[in-house]
XYZ file of C-alpha atoms in Angstrom:
701
model
C 0.000 0.000 0.000
C 1.140 3.542 -0.637
C 2.243 5.562 2.306
C 0.121 8.456 1.013
C -3.492 8.915 1.987
C -5.982 8.601 -0.833
C -8.514 11.410 -0.858
C -11.127 12.510 -3.325
C -10.033 15.110 -5.858
C -10.422 18.673 -4.609
C -13.554 20.422 -5.828
C -13.862 23.687 -3.926
C -11.107 25.289 -5.960
C -13.304 25.182 -9.063
C -15.573 27.787 -7.488
C -12.502 29.894 -6.751
C -11.255 29.389 -10.305
C -14.613 30.436 -11.747
C -14.666 33.492 -9.487
C -11.163 34.473 -10.576
C -12.130 33.869 -14.192
C -15.189 36.096 -13.819
C -13.071 38.853 -12.271
C -10.498 38.562 -15.056
C -13.126 38.657 -17.802
C -14.859 41.642 -16.218
C -11.595 43.518 -15.757
C -10.460 42.784 -19.308
C -13.831 43.747 -20.749
C -13.788 46.993 -18.803
C -10.209 47.740 -19.835
C -10.979 46.989 -23.455
C -14.244 48.907 -23.502
C -12.830 52.024 -21.897
C -9.374 52.219 -23.455
C -9.880 50.867 -26.958
C -12.205 51.599 -29.819
C -15.384 49.597 -29.328
C -17.727 51.881 -31.219
C -17.075 54.928 -33.373
C -16.081 57.063 -30.388
C -12.527 57.544 -31.587
C -13.253 59.231 -34.890
C -14.209 62.900 -35.074
C -17.295 63.170 -37.235
C -17.362 65.949 -39.855
C -19.435 69.014 -39.071
C -22.792 68.386 -40.725
C -24.478 71.632 -39.595
C -23.362 74.787 -37.747
C -24.151 75.476 -34.102
C -27.290 77.535 -33.297
C -26.941 81.254 -33.873
C -27.582 82.028 -30.209
C -24.494 80.044 -29.247
C -22.275 81.411 -31.972
C -21.241 84.550 -30.096
C -17.594 83.661 -29.698
C -17.974 83.227 -25.942
C -16.373 79.973 -24.725
C -18.718 79.088 -21.829
C -22.199 77.770 -22.587
C -25.174 76.902 -20.424
C -28.036 75.119 -22.172
C -31.483 74.404 -20.828
C -35.194 75.140 -21.072
C -34.790 76.051 -24.742
C -32.375 78.783 -23.745
C -28.731 79.254 -24.616
C -26.545 81.383 -22.377
C -22.955 82.220 -23.247
C -20.243 83.897 -21.230
C -16.589 84.791 -21.454
C -13.803 86.129 -19.295
C -13.853 89.860 -18.410
C -11.052 92.072 -19.813
C -7.704 91.537 -18.192
C -8.637 88.031 -17.041
C -7.208 84.840 -18.458
C -8.494 81.456 -17.393
C -5.860 78.786 -17.864
C -7.187 75.323 -18.734
C -5.239 72.131 -19.303
C -6.791 69.287 -21.283
C -6.106 65.585 -20.907
C -3.927 64.039 -18.293
C -3.051 63.798 -15.594
C 0.304 62.951 -17.109
C 2.982 61.567 -14.762
C 5.707 63.602 -16.470
C 4.168 66.953 -17.422
C 1.344 67.459 -14.922
C 3.788 67.827 -11.991
C 5.772 70.383 -14.033
C 2.621 72.324 -14.838
C 1.664 72.347 -11.158
C 5.143 73.560 -10.217
C 4.861 76.325 -12.810
C 1.480 77.450 -11.492
C 2.766 77.428 -7.925
C 5.767 79.510 -8.959
C 3.499 82.255 -10.323
C 0.805 81.787 -7.627
C -1.820 80.991 -10.274
C -4.853 78.719 -10.144
C -6.073 76.852 -13.219
C -8.766 74.436 -14.381
C -7.725 70.881 -15.259
C -10.033 68.988 -17.615
C -8.921 65.409 -17.034
C -9.576 61.992 -18.474
C -11.357 59.768 -15.989
C -9.251 56.778 -17.008
C -5.990 58.638 -16.386
C -7.303 60.085 -13.142
C -7.977 56.542 -11.913
C -4.455 55.571 -12.933
C -2.759 58.521 -11.165
C -4.762 59.307 -8.013
C -1.748 60.978 -6.377
C -1.719 63.701 -9.044
C -5.447 64.260 -8.671
C -5.036 64.743 -4.945
C -2.258 67.237 -5.529
C -4.363 69.230 -8.016
C -7.173 69.557 -5.476
C -4.849 70.201 -2.539
C -3.208 73.127 -4.360
C -6.576 74.789 -4.967
C -7.042 74.123 -8.655
C -10.332 73.371 -10.321
C -11.207 70.066 -11.979
C -13.398 69.525 -15.003
C -14.425 66.462 -16.995
C -12.763 65.631 -20.313
C -14.725 62.346 -20.501
C -13.348 58.998 -19.419
C -11.304 58.062 -22.475
C -11.419 61.152 -24.677
C -13.893 59.628 -27.088
C -15.911 61.867 -29.381
C -19.318 61.991 -27.712
C -20.891 63.105 -30.961
C -19.755 59.889 -32.650
C -20.243 57.614 -29.630
C -23.279 55.467 -29.045
C -25.749 56.823 -26.439
C -24.643 54.156 -23.963
C -20.993 54.987 -24.493
C -21.666 58.722 -24.095
C -23.488 58.232 -20.786
C -20.793 55.923 -19.488
C -18.024 58.349 -20.490
C -19.507 61.032 -18.249
C -20.648 58.793 -15.393
C -17.358 56.913 -15.123
C -15.428 60.172 -15.061
C -17.489 61.396 -12.127
C -16.882 58.112 -10.347
C -13.146 58.319 -11.015
C -12.969 61.906 -9.706
C -14.866 60.895 -6.573
C -12.510 57.984 -5.924
C -9.259 59.833 -6.600
C -9.868 63.446 -5.591
C -13.055 63.138 -3.530
C -14.908 65.677 -5.676
C -17.636 65.927 -8.291
C -17.594 68.472 -11.079
C -20.139 70.147 -13.352
C -17.562 71.507 -15.780
C -17.248 69.665 -19.056
C -15.116 70.123 -22.122
C -15.918 67.878 -25.044
C -12.842 66.247 -26.565
C -11.843 67.176 -30.130
C -13.251 70.719 -29.673
C -11.567 74.094 -29.306
C -13.695 77.193 -29.733
C -17.455 77.100 -29.263
C -18.146 77.033 -32.997
C -16.498 73.593 -33.220
C -19.463 72.193 -31.280
C -21.262 71.600 -34.545
C -23.274 68.764 -35.988
C -23.337 65.675 -33.786
C -21.173 67.422 -31.189
C -23.959 69.913 -30.520
C -26.422 67.086 -29.890
C -23.909 65.563 -27.454
C -23.522 68.976 -25.785
C -27.267 69.245 -25.328
C -27.442 65.788 -23.751
C -24.618 66.670 -21.368
C -26.201 70.006 -20.488
C -29.433 68.213 -19.590
C -27.410 66.424 -16.898
C -26.373 69.766 -15.388
C -22.975 70.280 -17.030
C -21.590 73.712 -17.841
C -19.872 73.431 -21.226
C -16.459 75.065 -21.493
C -14.756 75.641 -24.821
C -11.838 78.021 -25.476
C -11.360 81.346 -27.136
C -9.858 81.554 -30.577
C -6.107 81.919 -30.459
C -6.406 85.199 -32.337
C -8.011 86.764 -29.296
C -5.462 88.541 -27.116
C -5.125 87.409 -23.496
C -5.592 90.936 -22.110
C -9.031 91.008 -23.732
C -10.199 88.242 -21.421
C -9.760 84.669 -22.634
C -10.068 81.012 -21.802
C -6.772 79.522 -22.885
C -6.505 75.827 -23.744
C -3.260 73.905 -23.176
C -2.322 70.240 -23.220
C -0.458 68.098 -20.683
C 2.586 68.004 -22.937
C 5.851 69.847 -23.318
C 4.242 72.189 -25.868
C 1.382 73.023 -23.511
C 3.838 73.635 -20.690
C 5.961 75.994 -22.809
C 2.954 77.971 -24.051
C 1.587 78.422 -20.527
C 5.013 79.433 -19.256
C 5.343 82.047 -21.987
C 1.950 83.547 -21.153
C 2.685 83.730 -17.442
C 6.121 85.217 -17.987
C 5.161 87.889 -20.534
C 2.077 89.724 -19.214
C 2.776 93.003 -21.081
C 3.616 93.693 -24.681
C 6.801 95.804 -24.405
C 6.319 97.318 -27.901
C 2.825 98.691 -27.254
C 2.237 101.616 -24.879
C -1.413 100.801 -24.471
C -2.434 98.854 -21.405
C -2.419 95.302 -22.537
C -1.785 93.727 -19.194
C -3.333 90.479 -17.999
C -4.385 91.530 -14.537
C -5.556 88.136 -13.301
C -4.992 84.479 -14.043
C -7.712 82.315 -12.577
C -9.967 79.305 -13.002
C -13.009 79.198 -15.268
C -15.535 79.699 -12.469
C -13.260 82.236 -10.816
C -13.240 84.317 -13.984
C -17.009 84.070 -14.320
C -17.540 85.091 -10.710
C -19.640 81.994 -10.080
C -19.570 79.464 -7.250
C -16.886 76.824 -7.347
C -18.132 73.981 -9.539
C -16.251 71.280 -7.634
C -18.222 69.808 -4.745
C -17.290 67.175 -2.234
C -18.372 63.700 -3.325
C -20.441 61.633 -0.874
C -18.900 58.593 0.774
C -20.758 56.114 -1.425
C -19.425 57.771 -4.570
C -15.912 57.791 -3.170
C -16.160 54.063 -2.475
C -17.464 53.446 -5.988
C -14.511 55.400 -7.278
C -12.089 53.213 -5.339
C -13.707 50.172 -6.882
C -13.354 51.719 -10.324
C -9.676 52.375 -9.685
C -9.120 48.740 -8.743
C -11.079 47.513 -11.761
C -8.997 49.635 -14.089
C -5.786 48.637 -12.339
C -6.625 44.948 -12.616
C -7.672 45.284 -16.234
C -4.462 47.087 -17.121
C -2.416 44.557 -15.150
C -4.129 41.628 -16.865
C -3.615 43.045 -20.349
C 0.038 43.721 -19.565
C 0.421 40.230 -18.139
C -1.279 38.769 -21.210
C 1.128 40.564 -23.495
C 4.112 39.209 -21.552
C 2.587 35.748 -21.335
C 1.922 35.799 -25.063
C 5.567 36.577 -25.636
C 6.654 33.798 -23.280
C 4.311 31.304 -24.941
C 5.555 32.321 -28.364
C 9.201 31.983 -27.373
C 8.585 28.589 -25.756
C 6.659 27.333 -28.790
C 9.351 28.409 -31.235
C 12.081 27.061 -28.962
C 10.310 23.719 -28.726
C 9.921 23.582 -32.497
C 13.623 24.300 -32.995
C 14.648 21.693 -30.436
C 12.378 19.062 -31.948
C 13.548 19.808 -35.479
C 17.233 19.663 -34.582
C 17.188 16.607 -32.362
C 14.614 14.567 -34.249
C 16.855 14.638 -37.308
C 19.728 13.392 -35.200
C 17.668 10.603 -33.660
C 18.084 8.009 -36.416
C 21.854 8.457 -36.583
C 22.183 8.154 -32.823
C 19.928 5.118 -32.539
C 22.188 3.190 -34.918
C 24.666 2.948 -32.053
C 22.218 0.742 -30.162
C 21.121 -1.460 -33.054
C 22.647 -4.799 -34.059
C 25.032 -4.563 -36.983
C 27.307 -2.012 -35.387
C 30.628 -3.245 -33.958
C 30.304 -5.629 -30.994
C 26.482 -5.690 -31.190
C 24.685 -8.848 -32.247
C 20.971 -9.347 -32.919
C 18.896 -9.968 -29.817
C 17.236 -13.386 -30.132
C 16.957 -14.266 -26.446
C 13.532 -15.316 -25.182
C 11.252 -12.584 -23.903
C 8.673 -12.468 -21.136
C 5.684 -10.234 -21.861
C 3.698 -8.932 -18.891
C 0.077 -7.964 -19.566
C -1.615 -6.456 -16.467
C -5.381 -6.497 -16.945
C -8.336 -5.179 -14.988
C -11.773 -5.538 -16.628
C -10.255 -5.732 -20.110
C -12.560 -8.351 -21.637
C -13.139 -6.160 -24.715
C -9.522 -6.154 -25.837
C -7.527 -8.817 -23.995
C -7.954 -11.440 -26.715
C -6.739 -9.119 -29.476
C -3.737 -8.108 -27.363
C -2.656 -11.688 -26.612
C -3.228 -12.876 -30.187
C -1.135 -10.017 -31.542
C 1.698 -11.035 -29.227
C 1.412 -14.684 -30.250
C 1.654 -13.594 -33.890
C 4.997 -11.946 -33.190
C 8.020 -12.948 -35.251
C 10.164 -13.202 -32.131
C 11.269 -16.827 -31.719
C 10.487 -17.547 -28.074
C 7.928 -15.921 -25.786
C 6.383 -16.201 -22.366
C 3.164 -14.207 -22.049
C 1.994 -13.609 -18.480
C -1.505 -12.149 -18.156
C -1.990 -10.813 -14.639
C -5.697 -10.521 -13.837
C -5.881 -7.791 -11.215
C -9.137 -8.792 -9.567
C -11.302 -8.215 -12.650
C -15.050 -8.368 -12.163
C -15.714 -9.351 -15.783
C -14.538 -12.290 -17.920
C -11.014 -11.001 -18.590
C -9.286 -13.950 -16.937
C -11.611 -16.516 -18.535
C -10.974 -15.131 -22.022
C -7.207 -15.203 -21.483
C -7.320 -18.755 -20.096
C -9.354 -19.886 -23.094
C -6.508 -19.051 -25.466
C -5.034 -22.453 -26.220
C -1.312 -21.756 -26.373
C 1.355 -23.015 -23.957
C 3.140 -19.666 -24.132
C 0.240 -17.972 -22.355
C 0.085 -18.045 -18.561
C -2.711 -16.428 -16.553
C -2.062 -15.305 -12.985
C -4.925 -14.131 -10.796
C -4.591 -11.796 -7.822
C -6.881 -9.575 -5.726
C -7.191 -6.061 -7.030
C -4.098 -4.129 -6.039
C -3.452 -1.722 -8.892
C -1.250 -1.823 -11.951
C 2.126 -1.592 -10.130
C 1.140 -4.524 -7.940
C 0.087 -6.550 -10.991
C 3.382 -5.847 -12.748
C 5.376 -6.846 -9.679
C 3.371 -10.068 -9.509
C 4.199 -10.657 -13.144
C 7.901 -10.057 -12.481
C 7.801 -12.831 -9.908
C 6.612 -15.233 -12.649
C 9.098 -14.240 -15.367
C 11.431 -16.906 -16.724
C 13.564 -14.744 -19.010
C 15.949 -11.815 -18.625
C 14.169 -9.512 -21.094
C 10.793 -8.226 -19.952
C 8.270 -6.424 -22.121
C 5.386 -4.592 -20.439
C 2.183 -4.213 -22.431
C -1.179 -2.629 -21.702
C -4.143 -4.945 -22.142
C -5.690 -2.645 -24.749
C -2.671 -2.715 -27.080
C -2.279 -4.555 -30.386
C 1.285 -5.274 -31.569
C 2.560 -5.270 -35.129
C 4.096 -8.692 -35.983
C 7.629 -7.238 -36.101
C 7.166 -4.881 -33.163
C 8.398 -7.191 -30.409
C 11.544 -8.199 -32.265
C 12.402 -4.617 -33.123
C 11.607 -3.380 -29.632
C 14.222 -5.536 -27.892
C 17.088 -4.970 -30.342
C 18.543 -1.865 -28.596
C 19.028 -4.059 -25.501
C 22.011 -5.522 -27.326
C 23.924 -2.531 -26.025
C 24.965 -3.270 -22.437
C 24.269 0.295 -21.246
C 20.623 0.267 -22.333
C 18.234 -0.723 -19.581
C 14.907 0.120 -21.213
C 13.434 0.788 -24.651
C 10.336 2.788 -25.520
C 8.260 1.666 -28.466
C 6.160 3.707 -30.862
C 2.576 3.945 -29.650
C -0.072 4.786 -32.232
C -3.778 5.462 -31.836
C -5.930 2.638 -33.152
C -9.435 4.055 -32.754
C -8.886 7.213 -34.781
C -11.973 7.105 -36.972
C -13.849 9.738 -34.957
C -12.860 13.327 -34.342
C -11.731 12.821 -30.736
C -9.602 9.871 -31.825
C -8.023 11.934 -34.602
C -7.162 14.673 -32.122
C -5.446 12.155 -29.859
C -3.687 10.652 -32.871
C -2.124 14.049 -33.578
C -1.188 14.427 -29.927
C 0.528 11.033 -29.890
C 2.496 11.812 -33.035
C 3.359 15.426 -32.177
C 3.363 15.524 -28.412
C 4.702 12.069 -27.557
C 6.650 10.450 -30.380
C 8.347 13.622 -31.579
C 9.357 14.396 -28.019
C 10.733 10.900 -27.556
C 13.100 11.346 -30.483
C 14.492 14.472 -28.870
C 14.648 12.878 -25.417
C 16.593 9.933 -26.763
C 19.192 12.173 -28.387
C 19.524 14.285 -25.239
C 19.722 11.113 -23.103
C 16.816 12.141 -20.912
C 13.840 9.950 -21.917
C 11.409 10.538 -19.027
C 8.798 7.886 -19.832
C 8.682 4.417 -21.336
C 4.948 4.101 -22.031
C 3.021 1.332 -20.376
C 1.593 0.336 -23.754
C 4.929 -0.879 -25.169
C 8.240 -0.960 -23.343
C 11.148 -3.411 -23.011
C 13.348 -3.751 -19.910
C 16.200 -5.766 -18.524
C 14.888 -7.867 -15.688
C 17.953 -7.244 -13.524
C 17.537 -3.468 -14.049
C 13.951 -3.681 -12.805
C 14.863 -5.809 -9.822
C 17.766 -3.485 -9.033
C 15.418 -0.574 -8.405
C 12.957 -2.652 -6.410
C 10.429 -3.329 -9.143
C 7.548 -1.062 -10.069
C 6.705 1.573 -7.464
C 3.142 2.481 -6.489
C 4.099 5.869 -5.008
C 2.854 7.765 -8.052
C -0.053 7.461 -10.476
C 2.335 7.508 -13.447
C 4.154 4.287 -12.673
C 5.778 4.213 -16.114
C 7.318 7.676 -15.682
C 8.402 6.901 -12.128
C 9.966 3.635 -13.305
C 11.851 5.281 -16.165
C 13.242 8.045 -13.982
C 14.362 5.491 -11.424
C 16.246 3.565 -14.127
C 18.117 6.696 -15.182
C 19.099 7.384 -11.589
C 20.334 3.805 -11.299
C 22.742 4.426 -14.183
C 20.841 2.827 -17.083
C 20.178 4.418 -20.468
C 16.715 4.574 -22.007
C 16.232 4.795 -25.795
C 13.390 5.023 -28.301
C 12.756 2.505 -31.093
C 10.385 4.130 -33.570
C 10.052 1.028 -35.754
C 8.452 -0.964 -32.918
C 4.802 -0.044 -33.483
C 1.890 -0.914 -31.234
C -1.700 0.261 -31.569
C -3.543 1.367 -28.449
C -7.120 2.287 -27.662
C -7.597 5.874 -26.522
C -10.589 7.329 -24.638
C -13.700 7.674 -26.744
C -15.429 10.407 -24.710
C -14.305 13.707 -23.238
C -15.081 12.463 -19.734
C -12.834 9.427 -20.133
C -10.138 11.563 -21.700
C -10.280 13.983 -18.768
C -9.845 11.196 -16.217
C -6.983 9.599 -18.124
C -5.030 12.821 -18.705
C -5.704 14.014 -15.184
C -4.052 10.868 -13.886
C -1.175 11.147 -16.333
C -0.467 14.792 -15.610
C -0.792 14.455 -11.871
C 1.349 11.317 -11.874
C 4.030 13.109 -13.901
C 4.083 15.922 -11.354
C 4.443 13.356 -8.586
C 7.326 11.664 -10.403
C 9.087 14.954 -11.054
C 8.848 15.843 -7.387
C 9.974 12.381 -6.292
C 13.079 12.505 -8.512
C 13.793 16.228 -8.148
C 17.137 15.551 -6.463
C 18.448 13.999 -9.668
C 19.342 17.496 -10.889
C 22.123 17.559 -8.278
C 23.535 14.128 -9.111
C 26.560 13.389 -11.263
C 26.872 11.383 -14.472
C 23.933 10.194 -16.616
C 21.487 10.591 -13.737
C 22.365 14.258 -13.297
C 22.234 14.958 -17.019
C 18.843 13.290 -17.157
C 17.516 15.279 -14.219
C 18.705 18.653 -15.421
C 17.529 18.125 -18.989
C 14.313 16.149 -18.561
C 12.923 17.931 -15.525
C 13.744 21.336 -16.995
C 12.042 20.419 -20.258
C 8.982 19.028 -18.502
C 8.677 22.121 -16.314
C 8.930 24.462 -19.295
C 6.988 22.632 -21.974
C 4.644 20.285 -20.130
C 3.636 22.624 -17.303
C 4.550 26.248 -18.021
C 3.657 26.253 -21.721
C 0.175 24.735 -21.215
C -0.456 27.291 -18.471
C 0.635 30.150 -20.734
C -0.948 28.778 -23.897
C -4.528 29.877 -23.078
C -3.240 33.434 -23.214
C -2.895 33.065 -26.979
C -6.605 32.318 -27.318
C -7.710 34.908 -24.761
C -5.501 37.586 -26.264
C -6.783 36.775 -29.749
C -10.385 37.151 -28.561
C -9.504 40.322 -26.662
C -7.811 41.730 -29.750
C -10.757 40.941 -31.991
C -13.200 42.634 -29.632
C -11.204 45.606 -28.395
C -8.067 46.137 -30.453
C -7.099 45.607 -34.068
C -8.933 42.466 -35.283
C -6.494 42.036 -38.157
C -3.509 42.053 -35.818
C -5.184 39.605 -33.435
C -6.105 37.195 -36.223
C -2.581 37.362 -37.662
C -1.063 36.537 -34.265
C -3.410 33.593 -33.847
C -2.730 32.377 -37.388
C 0.991 32.685 -36.738
C 0.713 30.403 -33.717
C -1.396 28.003 -35.759
C 1.192 28.020 -38.550
C 3.937 27.053 -36.089
C 1.839 24.131 -34.894
C 0.964 23.094 -38.447
C 4.643 23.019 -39.404
C 5.421 20.962 -36.308
C 2.548 18.582 -37.075
C 3.594 18.090 -40.694
C 7.166 17.381 -39.648
C 6.098 14.902 -36.969
C 3.676 13.080 -39.283
C 6.359 12.789 -41.942
C 8.847 11.306 -39.477
C 6.228 8.837 -38.261
C 5.241 7.883 -41.820
C 1.675 9.038 -41.265
C -0.573 10.680 -43.836
C -0.673 14.460 -43.820
C -4.391 14.589 -44.530
C -5.032 14.170 -40.818
C -3.843 17.741 -40.314
C -7.252 19.151 -41.232
C -8.471 18.456 -37.689
C -5.647 20.446 -36.076
C -7.340 23.902 -36.250
C -10.492 22.377 -34.749
C -8.378 20.843 -32.004
C -7.433 24.317 -30.797
C -11.016 25.180 -29.838
C -12.019 22.175 -27.708
C -9.338 19.576 -27.182
C -6.554 21.955 -26.220
C -8.792 23.794 -23.771
C -9.519 20.521 -21.992
C -5.813 19.768 -21.690
C -5.219 23.255 -20.251
C -7.777 22.572 -17.556
C -6.181 19.198 -16.874
C -2.844 20.871 -16.182
C -4.469 23.505 -13.977
C -6.416 20.862 -12.047
C -3.318 18.707 -11.650
C -1.139 21.560 -10.418
C -3.766 22.629 -7.879
C -4.233 19.042 -6.732
C -0.491 18.631 -6.297
C -0.185 21.892 -4.363
C -2.981 20.783 -2.037
C -1.128 17.529 -1.367
C -3.987 15.268 -2.443
C -3.319 11.758 -3.717
C -5.805 10.613 -6.337
C -7.147 7.155 -6.866
C -6.593 5.239 -10.089
C -9.011 6.167 -12.877
C -10.122 3.273 -15.076
C -11.363 3.612 -18.648
C -14.167 1.666 -20.270
C -12.718 -0.365 -23.165
C -14.417 -1.032 -26.464
C -11.793 -3.278 -28.038
C -10.997 -0.799 -30.815
C -7.217 -0.658 -30.522
C -6.668 -2.229 -33.958
C -7.173 0.485 -36.606
C -7.719 -2.084 -39.362
C -10.832 -3.609 -37.879
C -13.481 -4.445 -39.006
C -11.953 -4.624 -42.511
C -9.271 -7.327 -42.677
C -6.125 -6.072 -44.402
C -3.789 -8.394 -46.300
C -0.779 -10.039 -44.668
C -1.893 -9.515 -41.081
C -1.576 -12.867 -39.431
C -2.699 -11.615 -36.047
C -6.214 -11.049 -37.366
C -6.455 -14.626 -38.560
C -6.431 -15.831 -34.970
């Protein structure tokens, strides 16, 4: 029995995950809606009709209401300084220092989004006695914006001002406007809607109007705006004109009009709403920034993986020749082989598995079927096979590691092949699988596992995963001398190597990975024989696939943690640990965790940014995967026509695997040990059934 307690998989974290996901989606949607073009709010519409004659007086301040239009301007000798946009972390502090130097108050028309991002500047503006006005939340053209967008632009700005500066304002300057006569066409309709909410509209005087005549001057939160304001404050008198052209007073808009201050203290509820808005914007900005970085990381990892696979897969065949008979001092392996077939409720496929082994071209075999307490007719079917090479051993249910250890106790030969009970062997597979054991340093050999039941879409997706994600990786692992897993479906071992590490451990749910890592640490080499082909049955439903991959991923994490100290060891064991564990951490854990960012960022880009750019990024990632898939299929001698399902795989299958990794990582962090997940078999491992192909003796049984 394992020394770990077996507990049910954790479930409460799914609620937490859904809550976090909802927060992320809300924050991203808010960030995208408020900072990117969602409707036509970014484009300034052409002036379709002039402003009403009553408003076209040249005065920059307008009050609209009750079918009346009132205009006002600054009295002679008074200049109201206004600064649009911002607050800007670089130039707003300089503007404030300039105003303090000349003891001048001004009106700051700010973006709500920037106010929420720089609350410290907003507090300083208020603390130094300046006036605040609304410049909308994002600077969108309210005349071009949808009614909903226009209302939200004004309401969110008020909320942001309440949260950052603790004030509300009734001063409004519409973006993309200067003098009052630019409030034409759709802008005038937007001005009327804003005025109905109690806003006092503030434009600016034409630049041709002299400051000493009384003006509202408009500057930006930029270096140019700073220089223009500095020049006006420094030069109050025209030295070449003897007439009195002095600006007697610099003030705010309401100060120049002689009206009450239009900034009022915001109530507590509004201030709290503003704090929430600040956090929402902060989280949205943080998530988009994190997504951009994660997208870069995922892209780099994907390209790096492709390069590694391309380089090392090409070198695989040349390297494997060192372990094949025919090279100096290596002879063909013809020794007898013991095949262990652990089986639990495998009545659907056990006969096909045993018959395929009996049809092997290898000269001498011992096939041990270990019935692990099956509740169906698995043992009876195996016992009914009339062949002296087949031996059936029954035991109470104890799990796959226990069944394999029982089988080891019944082996008669020094070469042991472990086979899953849902696997069908090619006639030459067994002979080819054991040939690398001719080299005395090789302790285990991984065969080439292929998907048999690939007629349906889910099977085709798994077929691509086996070819791309498993077999292509194994070629690279073999070259780098860091093969982390000999699959349970087809693997050959030296019996003394297995006994030297104490047999098959039950401390992890990925006994094959644990076993392989233990062999490396014991000083044995593990290689890959691509010509040894076996066909396996993969899950036929998403539920079965989830349970299988959950066990695999969690078991791999357990094995990595168990053998983590190998990175500090010397010799082959240390090289294995540093290379294999690093690769698994980067490409089997980190990359799947980062990979969803590609999809999320593509969707975010389509909705809120440049759709063309987002689609191109997504297509670029798809192209990298298509190139990898084509290369892997070519190496595995598979038909390229299967690639048509790869784009579809990105929308369902890959998402499921992401969740598997997330679930496994959380389960591992919580310290929970899972129970073994069984899969219902249908006996569809052989891809050639029901049609009988020529020259396949195993089907004649």
